[in-house]
Amino acid sequence: MAAEPKLSHTAAMILQAIHAGHVYGFSVMEMTGLPSGTVYPAMRRLERDDLIISRWEQQSIADAEQRPPRKYYKLTRSGRTTLEAMHKRYPLLARLIPSPEVENA
Amino acid sequence: MKIRSFVHSFPISLAIIRTAAIFVPGQQRLEWLAEWKSELWHVWQACKDESHNCLHDKEEVTAFCLGAFKDALWLRRNDLNATQHRAFRLGSPSRCGFFLAILAAMSMMLALYLPGARKAILLSPYQDAHHLVMISHDANLWAPYPTIRLDDYQSWTHTTHRLFTGIAFYQPILKRVRVTRHQTAELSIGRASDNLFELLQIPIAQNVSNPTRNDSTAALVLSHAAWHKYFGDDPQIVGHILDVAGQRTRIVGILPDDSWQLPGQMDAWLLEDPQQLASLPSHSKGFVLGHIRPSAFYASTDGQWHMTVVEKSGRSERYDCVSLAEQSQGTFSVFVFALFLACLSLPATTSLPLGEYPVHKDHLPWATRIRRWIFLLTKIGLIVPIAYYGSVALAHWNPAMNPASSQYIQLGTSFLMFLFGFRWALRDQRKRCPVCLRLLTNPARVGQSSRNFLAWNGTELICVGGHGLLHVPDISTSWFSTQRWLYLDPSWSSLFSDASLGML
């Protein structure tokens, strides 16, 4: 079995924020309180490690809402697995940024 | 005022984002710029929606914009895909060679751009410069003041036919010239014998002794600079009559650029026949040029001959004849002398050995071993033109400077450039990995001076490519006199995460 990647608390927090539905760069920054110079490089690292993937949303959606298209991020399968492992390591993570299923429960 | 609150308009924010995008590696720039712009729009929207705390919002926008610079710098530092830039990372041999080549090219261009330096570097424009000599009292080709009296020149025109095929005279003077109907200017005029340009084999002279010119008007040859400055490059200027301090002269030609490389900065040359020259005071002094008969002089290696003239009073006078070819060879001679002095002085400033490099048990490829020496020779080979052209440019920065002073300046600067350039080349070479030629990093102190007899103490440097360690002793001992390289075998490679650097 491949070793799970070791993440810093910051990276784990970003992963948790994306899992919680804050799928845009700015919303991750808002949720975590981290500056852009930290969030974007961290997200690039997570993307490089295949923990998250990024996609540009369709132009038609952006046109309908009269705004520029945004790049959104979502967790990959290994990202979810890693996040579960991170919850064990950082137990307060889920309480800091609650995910929708936890909130609805 | 906080810097974070100054970004309060969307165009300024956008401009900052675009500026940050410049630092992003090219292949990722558009993608990042698009994402930043998109997110910036949402940051602004969020600030509009939550306009209750204006200062906080401005700070948030500014933080986002300035954060883009952090992103860009992070991307640049971690740009692993840009393989074409790898060779130019700090300390790489390619980068070192590139900068030296740029420096050499810049110093050469500077030397060729400066008129004085260009004259000193380029070969003599005179076709038979080896047989053209400047006759003077002090063997100084660049003497700023004339030394030959007019009556001596006049007597030599009759008495030196066995020595010279021809001799010419010129005397720099300042004359007020009426350049236009309403404008006069003080020009530096070379009052010269009418065979001056014929002797120098400059084509302009052919027009001067035109037999159809039967008036008493003296011929005037303009320098290219004066033609440009005072006559606006007028192509019809030849044939015009000019008033030179009350004397009528006819412009017979323009001297091409760089054709005059003799003492005296001239705006024009006033060519006078022997009768007109004879009207000058006999004791007035000028420069005398001669074209020697090779059969009359013994072969000289340094381009200098001596001439003894018995004057009417019975007193013999000795003159020196210096070949005009020496003019262009002068800077080269100084350069060679400075190079010789620097090579002699180099061991006093740094040790010459490059260190001990044991035979690698895995046998380094022949090309890798020879590359190290090629790199050292390349550095030295590039330092030589940097020092030569740089010193010539400094020495001839001011064309009006005394030529002797220029020579001393060239000697001093080229010596220092050679000495410290070679010293740097050797020291730089010693700090490089013999395999990848990159500068060694992470210096660490090893050992203690008090335990010098038990173990070595000094500095240990490491190759980031994992090729080995360099041990530089603080104190030379009989068993550890010079720096020593230690090759690392591949089992160490796991310690060097960035092993790709080692492939450079």
XYZ file of C-alpha atoms in Angstrom:
609
model
C 0.000 0.000 0.000
C 1.347 3.416 -0.937
C 2.160 5.744 1.923
C -0.321 8.564 2.382
C 1.091 12.017 1.763
C 1.891 14.013 4.868
C 0.165 17.378 4.855
C 0.764 20.493 6.883
C -2.114 21.905 8.894
C -2.529 24.682 6.333
C -2.802 22.218 3.446
C -5.203 20.063 5.447
C -7.323 23.137 6.178
C -7.492 24.000 2.460
C -8.416 20.417 1.659
C -11.134 20.552 4.281
C -12.428 23.889 2.947
C -12.723 22.485 -0.562
C -14.447 19.406 0.823
C -16.839 21.704 2.678
C -17.911 23.279 -0.589
C -15.696 26.301 -0.768
C -14.502 25.363 -4.194
C -13.070 28.679 -5.435
C -9.735 30.227 -4.528
C -11.234 33.323 -2.962
C -13.811 31.395 -0.961
C -11.058 29.134 0.386
C -9.174 32.260 1.422
C -12.290 33.671 3.083
C -13.036 30.488 4.913
C -9.513 29.701 6.091
C -8.339 33.286 6.588
C -5.183 32.493 4.673
C -3.762 35.039 2.181
C -3.687 34.460 -1.555
C 0.080 34.064 -1.580
C -0.385 31.014 0.621
C -3.624 29.518 -0.646
C -2.830 29.310 -4.370
C 0.629 27.747 -4.062
C -0.798 25.270 -1.530
C -3.632 24.388 -3.902
C -1.130 23.908 -6.723
C 0.814 21.501 -4.535
C -2.346 19.619 -3.676
C -3.188 19.467 -7.360
C 0.299 18.255 -8.208
C -0.093 15.487 -5.605
C -3.454 14.505 -7.178
C -5.405 15.352 -4.036
C -7.549 17.913 -5.819
C -8.336 18.711 -9.432
C -9.282 22.025 -10.976
C -11.730 22.837 -13.757
C -12.884 26.026 -15.416
C -16.635 26.392 -15.236
C -18.572 26.738 -18.484
C -18.582 30.133 -20.105
C -22.359 29.988 -20.552
C -22.900 29.796 -16.784
C -20.666 32.789 -16.214
C -22.346 34.712 -19.055
C -25.758 34.031 -17.586
C -24.652 35.467 -14.260
C -22.737 38.338 -15.934
C -19.397 37.574 -14.330
C -16.088 36.058 -15.441
C -15.834 32.269 -15.389
C -14.221 30.851 -12.282
C -11.871 28.001 -11.726
C -13.215 25.553 -9.197
C -11.519 22.799 -7.286
C -12.758 19.489 -6.012
C -11.297 16.590 -4.114
C -10.130 13.481 -5.892
C -10.609 10.004 -4.506
C -7.147 10.033 -2.953
C -7.840 13.529 -1.671
C -10.832 12.259 0.259
C -8.818 9.367 1.666
C -6.062 11.724 2.711
C -8.553 14.103 4.313
C -9.998 11.272 6.377
C -6.505 10.488 7.576
C -5.975 14.161 8.347
C -9.124 14.236 10.487
C -7.449 11.694 12.740
C -4.324 13.757 12.896
C -6.064 17.146 13.273
C -9.323 16.342 15.118
C -10.439 19.998 15.258
C -10.298 20.384 11.503
C -13.855 19.221 10.903
C -15.154 21.516 13.618
C -13.182 24.469 12.293
C -14.622 24.098 8.803
C -17.673 21.902 9.021
C -18.574 19.981 5.877
C -22.213 20.072 4.625
C -23.083 16.543 5.741
C -21.884 17.329 9.266
C -23.843 20.577 9.318
C -27.028 18.824 8.141
C -26.663 16.015 10.590
C -1.128 55.590 5.377
C -0.975 51.831 5.199
C 0.224 50.415 1.932
C -2.514 47.833 2.118
C -5.226 50.456 1.717
C -3.954 52.237 -1.371
C -5.501 49.871 -3.897
C -8.956 51.283 -4.118
C -9.820 51.009 -7.773
C -10.390 47.990 -9.929
C -8.035 49.089 -12.775
C -5.172 49.566 -10.316
C -5.835 46.157 -8.824
C -5.898 44.692 -12.303
C -2.634 46.412 -13.184
C -1.004 44.925 -10.085
C -2.264 41.474 -11.021
C -0.926 41.890 -14.558
C 2.437 43.028 -13.191
C 2.568 39.971 -10.953
C 1.786 37.804 -13.975
C 5.055 38.917 -15.574
C 6.895 36.891 -12.956
C 4.917 33.739 -13.657
C 6.707 31.286 -15.995
C 5.527 31.861 -19.555
C 3.672 28.602 -20.135
C 1.530 29.082 -17.005
C 1.051 32.839 -17.222
C -2.264 32.998 -19.080
C -3.866 30.386 -16.877
C -2.822 32.137 -13.685
C -3.759 35.569 -14.939
C -7.214 34.299 -15.872
C -7.730 32.791 -12.439
C -6.465 35.874 -10.613
C -8.652 38.186 -12.714
C -11.650 36.013 -12.150
C -11.106 35.816 -8.410
C -10.311 39.538 -8.225
C -13.737 40.265 -9.662
C -15.304 38.201 -6.897
C -13.125 39.828 -4.241
C -14.438 43.217 -5.414
C -17.990 41.960 -5.457
C -17.625 40.630 -1.934
C -16.247 43.969 -0.798
C -19.174 45.808 -2.381
C -21.652 43.516 -0.688
C -20.009 43.967 2.704
C -19.387 47.684 2.474
C -19.869 48.239 6.175
C -16.098 48.162 6.787
C -14.516 50.047 3.915
C -10.940 49.994 5.231
C -11.063 46.278 5.871
C -12.329 45.700 2.320
C -9.530 47.752 0.783
C -7.002 45.822 2.771
C -8.516 42.575 1.587
C -8.291 43.631 -2.071
C -4.720 44.817 -1.620
C -3.774 41.617 0.174
C -5.220 39.603 -2.678
C -3.298 41.630 -5.270
C -0.010 41.518 -3.386
C -0.551 37.831 -2.742
C -0.364 37.370 -6.497
C 3.311 38.336 -6.326
C 3.892 35.625 -3.730
C 2.138 33.145 -5.992
C 4.228 34.228 -8.963
C 7.502 33.980 -7.079
C 6.548 30.578 -5.723
C 5.769 29.439 -9.259
C 9.058 30.742 -10.546
C 10.991 29.002 -7.805
C 9.162 25.745 -8.397
C 9.091 25.838 -12.156
C 10.266 22.285 -12.688
C 8.905 22.090 -16.215
C 11.007 24.929 -17.526
C 13.970 22.781 -18.406
C 15.342 25.406 -20.723
C 15.948 27.642 -17.707
C 17.628 25.021 -15.599
C 21.005 25.654 -17.107
C 20.798 29.272 -16.018
C 20.211 28.649 -12.351
C 22.540 30.267 -9.900
C 26.040 28.979 -10.171
C 25.632 26.934 -13.312
C 28.606 26.949 -15.715
C 26.370 28.044 -18.590
C 25.216 31.079 -16.670
C 28.769 31.966 -15.706
C 29.943 31.666 -19.313
C 26.933 33.592 -20.539
C 27.595 36.559 -18.265
C 31.288 36.623 -19.129
C 30.440 36.544 -22.846
C 27.955 39.395 -22.369
C 30.585 41.377 -20.480
C 33.163 40.752 -23.219
C 30.705 41.815 -25.920
C 29.745 44.949 -23.975
C 33.350 46.007 -23.395
C 34.151 45.429 -27.080
C 31.142 47.485 -28.172
C 32.084 50.245 -25.741
C 35.641 50.311 -27.059
C 34.419 50.459 -30.660
C 31.853 53.129 -29.793
C 34.337 55.545 -28.217
C 36.196 57.369 -31.012
C 39.535 57.472 -29.193
C 39.408 53.802 -28.245
C 38.297 52.794 -31.739
C 41.305 54.539 -33.262
C 43.607 52.831 -30.806
C 42.217 49.375 -31.550
C 41.692 49.400 -35.276
C 44.550 48.924 -37.660
C 46.160 51.992 -39.180
C 44.049 53.403 -42.039
C 47.197 54.214 -43.991
C 48.031 51.707 -46.681
C 51.789 51.786 -46.246
C 51.880 52.555 -42.538
C 55.050 50.518 -41.983
C 57.036 52.841 -44.226
C 55.356 56.034 -43.115
C 57.218 57.596 -40.223
C 56.698 60.505 -37.905
C 59.971 62.400 -37.513
C 60.435 63.945 -34.090
C 62.960 64.704 -31.414
C 61.566 62.385 -28.777
C 60.489 59.157 -30.540
C 56.957 59.837 -29.433
C 54.369 59.095 -32.054
C 51.660 60.680 -29.936
C 53.569 63.819 -28.961
C 50.935 66.483 -28.402
C 53.227 69.326 -29.451
C 55.143 69.764 -32.729
C 58.919 69.589 -32.477
C 60.291 70.158 -35.994
C 61.056 73.677 -37.179
C 59.743 74.748 -40.561
C 63.208 75.665 -41.882
C 64.474 72.170 -40.966
C 61.601 70.655 -42.933
C 62.304 72.925 -45.864
C 65.961 71.964 -45.943
C 65.107 68.260 -45.663
C 62.888 68.476 -48.740
C 66.120 69.053 -50.673
C 68.595 66.929 -48.719
C 66.811 63.708 -47.774
C 65.879 62.256 -51.164
C 68.084 59.243 -50.487
C 66.221 58.503 -47.260
C 62.645 59.414 -48.070
C 60.521 59.198 -51.171
C 58.650 62.204 -49.797
C 58.164 64.245 -46.656
C 55.219 66.358 -45.588
C 54.675 69.021 -42.955
C 51.663 70.119 -40.963
C 51.101 72.570 -38.172
C 47.931 72.690 -36.024
C 46.610 76.234 -35.587
C 43.333 77.843 -34.593
C 41.700 80.024 -37.243
C 38.433 81.897 -37.397
C 36.528 80.674 -40.419
C 33.458 82.233 -41.989
C 31.368 79.085 -42.380
C 28.271 80.917 -43.669
C 27.560 84.464 -44.670
C 26.540 85.422 -41.146
C 28.382 82.881 -39.045
C 31.991 82.434 -38.113
C 33.554 79.700 -36.049
C 36.963 78.996 -34.634
C 38.226 75.829 -36.253
C 41.315 73.782 -35.612
C 43.162 73.966 -38.914
C 46.115 71.875 -39.950
C 48.272 74.112 -42.107
C 50.015 71.521 -44.237
C 52.212 71.007 -47.254
C 50.134 70.138 -50.292
C 51.555 66.600 -50.508
C 50.276 65.561 -47.070
C 47.373 63.396 -48.227
C 49.329 62.137 -51.226
C 51.984 60.875 -48.819
C 49.354 59.252 -46.625
C 47.786 57.731 -49.766
C 44.362 59.103 -48.942
C 42.425 59.561 -52.201
C 41.339 63.087 -51.330
C 44.802 64.304 -52.170
C 44.270 63.588 -55.843
C 41.992 66.600 -56.160
C 44.367 68.920 -54.404
C 47.147 69.083 -56.916
C 44.777 69.506 -59.813
C 46.768 71.172 -62.595
C 43.645 72.907 -63.858
C 43.495 74.893 -60.652
C 45.407 77.942 -61.758
C 44.278 80.490 -59.180
C 46.115 81.316 -55.990
C 43.340 79.997 -53.763
C 44.608 77.504 -51.163
C 42.963 74.098 -50.955
C 40.948 73.214 -47.858
C 40.010 69.676 -46.852
C 37.236 69.379 -44.298
C 37.002 66.658 -41.691
C 33.818 64.607 -41.838
C 32.816 65.888 -38.386
C 33.271 69.551 -39.371
C 31.386 68.987 -42.625
C 28.518 67.549 -40.615
C 28.629 70.165 -37.840
C 29.143 73.384 -39.788
C 27.811 72.592 -43.249
C 24.964 70.196 -42.498
C 26.354 67.387 -44.708
C 25.898 69.589 -47.778
C 26.789 67.314 -50.744
C 27.545 70.365 -52.933
C 30.107 71.820 -50.563
C 33.154 70.813 -52.636
C 34.261 73.788 -54.713
C 32.886 76.420 -52.325
C 35.119 79.298 -51.349
C 35.709 79.834 -47.637
C 37.316 82.716 -45.823
C 39.901 81.356 -43.373
C 41.161 84.263 -41.294
C 41.107 86.533 -44.339
C 42.622 83.980 -46.700
C 40.543 82.687 -49.615
C 40.391 78.903 -49.677
C 38.541 76.417 -51.820
C 37.030 73.278 -50.329
C 38.476 70.387 -52.310
C 37.183 67.428 -50.382
C 35.938 65.777 -47.217
C 38.219 63.475 -45.281
C 36.457 60.191 -44.433
C 35.849 59.284 -40.797
C 38.758 57.657 -38.961
C 41.207 58.578 -41.731
C 43.136 60.992 -39.538
C 45.052 59.226 -36.812
C 47.960 61.575 -36.396
C 48.615 64.057 -33.569
C 46.185 66.961 -33.445
C 42.392 67.090 -33.599
C 41.674 68.838 -36.895
C 38.505 70.323 -38.293
C 40.158 71.076 -41.628
C 43.478 71.009 -43.412
C 44.775 73.990 -45.315
C 47.028 72.649 -48.066
C 49.647 75.158 -49.158
C 52.335 74.974 -51.772
C 56.019 75.488 -50.796
C 55.878 79.211 -51.617
C 52.915 79.767 -49.324
C 54.552 77.724 -46.564
C 57.714 79.748 -46.952
C 55.787 82.851 -45.907
C 55.467 81.401 -42.377
C 58.103 82.237 -39.734
C 61.007 79.858 -40.224
C 61.204 78.983 -36.527
C 57.539 77.941 -36.305
C 57.225 74.263 -35.463
C 55.149 71.504 -36.955
C 54.904 67.746 -37.389
C 56.864 66.098 -40.193
C 55.942 62.855 -41.877
C 58.162 60.918 -44.191
C 57.832 57.909 -46.444
C 61.079 56.001 -46.055
C 62.992 54.203 -48.751
C 63.307 50.665 -47.315
C 66.712 50.306 -48.903
C 68.023 53.326 -47.001
C 67.163 51.994 -43.525
C 68.067 48.770 -41.806
C 65.159 46.465 -40.899
C 63.705 47.403 -37.529
C 61.632 45.128 -35.331
C 60.177 47.929 -33.234
C 59.308 50.249 -36.128
C 61.813 52.894 -35.072
C 64.778 54.365 -36.894
C 67.177 57.150 -36.118
C 68.316 59.912 -38.413
C 71.269 62.197 -37.850
C 71.302 65.513 -39.647
C 74.321 67.807 -39.875
C 73.069 71.355 -39.729
C 74.555 74.395 -41.453
C 76.306 75.349 -38.255
C 78.139 72.009 -38.342
C 76.266 70.692 -35.323
C 74.714 67.241 -35.778
C 71.147 66.713 -34.637
C 69.555 63.344 -34.003
C 65.930 62.660 -34.908
C 63.720 59.655 -34.332
C 61.553 58.174 -37.060
C 58.637 56.131 -35.682
C 56.519 54.029 -38.007
C 52.805 54.890 -38.078
C 52.093 51.161 -37.792
C 53.289 51.456 -34.196
C 50.214 53.493 -33.420
C 47.836 50.545 -33.657
C 50.408 48.155 -32.219
C 50.892 50.366 -29.168
C 47.757 49.268 -27.345
C 48.490 45.645 -28.166
C 52.044 45.944 -26.815
C 50.722 47.441 -23.582
C 48.149 44.645 -23.410
C 50.801 41.934 -23.814
C 53.035 43.583 -21.216
C 50.146 43.874 -18.734
C 49.247 40.230 -19.346
C 52.821 39.196 -18.664
C 52.950 41.232 -15.442
C 49.607 39.824 -14.279
C 50.759 36.246 -14.877
C 53.886 36.962 -12.842
C 51.892 38.514 -9.994
C 49.092 35.955 -9.894
C 50.807 33.453 -7.523
C 51.152 36.252 -4.963
C 47.380 36.711 -4.779
C 46.085 33.144 -4.842
C 47.399 29.614 -5.006
C 47.596 28.148 -8.475
C 46.737 24.443 -7.796
C 43.082 23.616 -8.211
C 43.078 21.015 -5.431
C 43.328 17.253 -5.173
C 40.842 15.272 -7.201
C 41.360 11.544 -6.664
C 40.739 9.141 -9.481
C 37.085 8.204 -9.396
C 36.596 4.528 -8.869
C 33.704 4.478 -11.343
C 35.888 6.252 -13.881
C 34.375 9.529 -14.919
C 33.756 9.788 -18.659
C 36.576 11.367 -20.573
C 34.279 14.159 -21.751
C 33.344 15.050 -18.145
C 36.962 15.294 -17.108
C 37.994 17.430 -20.072
C 34.926 19.674 -19.669
C 36.318 21.023 -16.413
C 39.464 22.244 -18.135
C 37.553 23.600 -21.104
C 35.420 25.602 -18.676
C 38.483 27.087 -16.972
C 40.070 27.969 -20.312
C 36.803 29.511 -21.500
C 36.654 31.743 -18.441
C 40.250 32.855 -18.927
C 39.647 33.264 -22.647
C 36.710 35.585 -21.967
C 38.529 37.570 -19.279
C 41.270 38.491 -21.778
C 39.002 40.452 -24.191
C 37.094 41.973 -21.251
C 40.348 43.315 -19.820
C 41.719 44.397 -23.202
C 38.688 46.235 -24.521
C 37.714 47.525 -21.073
C 41.150 48.992 -20.397
C 41.392 50.532 -23.880
C 37.944 52.098 -23.424
C 38.955 53.558 -20.053
C 42.312 54.780 -21.310
C 40.889 56.471 -24.395
C 37.620 57.660 -22.865
C 38.696 61.242 -23.382
C 40.248 61.700 -26.861
C 41.942 64.920 -25.718
C 43.916 63.063 -23.046
C 47.688 63.002 -23.319
C 48.578 59.747 -25.187
C 51.287 58.928 -22.666
C 48.708 59.170 -19.859
C 46.379 56.932 -21.854
C 49.101 54.317 -22.093
C 49.710 54.398 -18.350
C 45.979 54.152 -17.660
C 45.675 51.216 -20.058
C 48.647 49.481 -18.472
C 47.310 49.960 -14.943
C 43.710 49.010 -15.621
C 44.494 46.046 -17.845
C 46.995 44.729 -15.284
C 44.415 44.966 -12.485
C 41.687 43.449 -14.647
C 43.896 40.540 -15.671
C 45.184 39.953 -12.163
C 41.827 39.992 -10.414
C 40.071 38.315 -13.346
C 42.462 35.360 -13.350
C 42.357 35.226 -9.558
C 38.580 35.024 -9.672
C 38.684 32.355 -12.408
C 40.931 30.115 -10.296
C 39.016 30.646 -7.052
C 35.705 30.096 -8.826
C 37.037 26.904 -10.385
C 38.067 25.565 -6.997
C 34.526 26.100 -5.665
C 32.893 24.024 -8.390
C 31.948 20.380 -8.586
C 34.320 18.593 -10.988
C 31.417 16.568 -12.416
C 28.572 19.054 -12.995
C 30.686 22.258 -12.667
C 28.061 23.899 -10.488
C 29.122 26.058 -7.565
C 29.272 24.080 -4.355
C 26.890 25.115 -1.603
C 26.061 24.695 2.081
C 29.464 25.411 3.626
C 29.819 23.768 7.021
C 32.559 24.136 9.609
C 34.205 20.835 10.460
C 36.623 20.119 13.308
C 38.355 22.419 15.723
C 41.568 24.326 15.312
C 42.791 23.101 18.692
C 42.621 19.522 17.435
C 44.531 20.140 14.255
C 47.013 17.338 14.969
C 44.282 14.782 15.491
C 41.942 15.574 12.632
C 41.573 18.089 9.897
C 39.558 21.220 10.447
C 38.150 23.497 7.856
C 35.111 23.953 5.676
C 33.082 21.299 3.935
C 31.064 22.186 0.852
C 28.570 20.010 -0.920
C 27.441 19.521 -4.498
C 23.643 19.800 -4.688
C 23.713 17.172 -7.407
C 25.172 14.685 -4.938
C 28.463 14.189 -6.744
C 30.649 14.758 -3.741
C 32.065 16.886 -0.966
C 34.883 19.382 -0.957
C 37.088 19.678 2.104
C 38.979 22.941 2.384
C 41.487 22.982 5.269
C 41.763 26.119 7.383
C 45.427 25.466 8.049
C 47.623 23.716 5.528
C 49.412 20.749 7.024
C 51.886 18.304 5.573
C 49.096 15.712 5.273
C 46.293 18.055 4.218
C 47.909 20.876 2.330
C 45.258 21.746 -0.207
C 41.548 21.304 -0.711
C 40.458 17.752 -1.346
C 37.486 16.442 -3.282
C 35.581 13.386 -2.103
C 33.421 11.603 -4.668
C 30.137 10.177 -3.400
C 28.862 6.918 -4.803
C 25.236 6.497 -5.993
C 24.129 5.094 -2.615
C 24.121 8.694 -1.331
C 21.714 9.863 -4.017
C 18.636 9.405 -1.785
C 19.899 12.317 0.306
C 19.750 14.664 -2.664
C 16.116 15.215 -3.519
C 16.945 17.587 -6.352
C 19.226 15.144 -8.094
C 18.107 16.465 -11.464
C 20.474 19.378 -10.893
C 23.298 16.959 -11.002
C 22.584 16.199 -14.598
C 23.488 19.707 -15.640
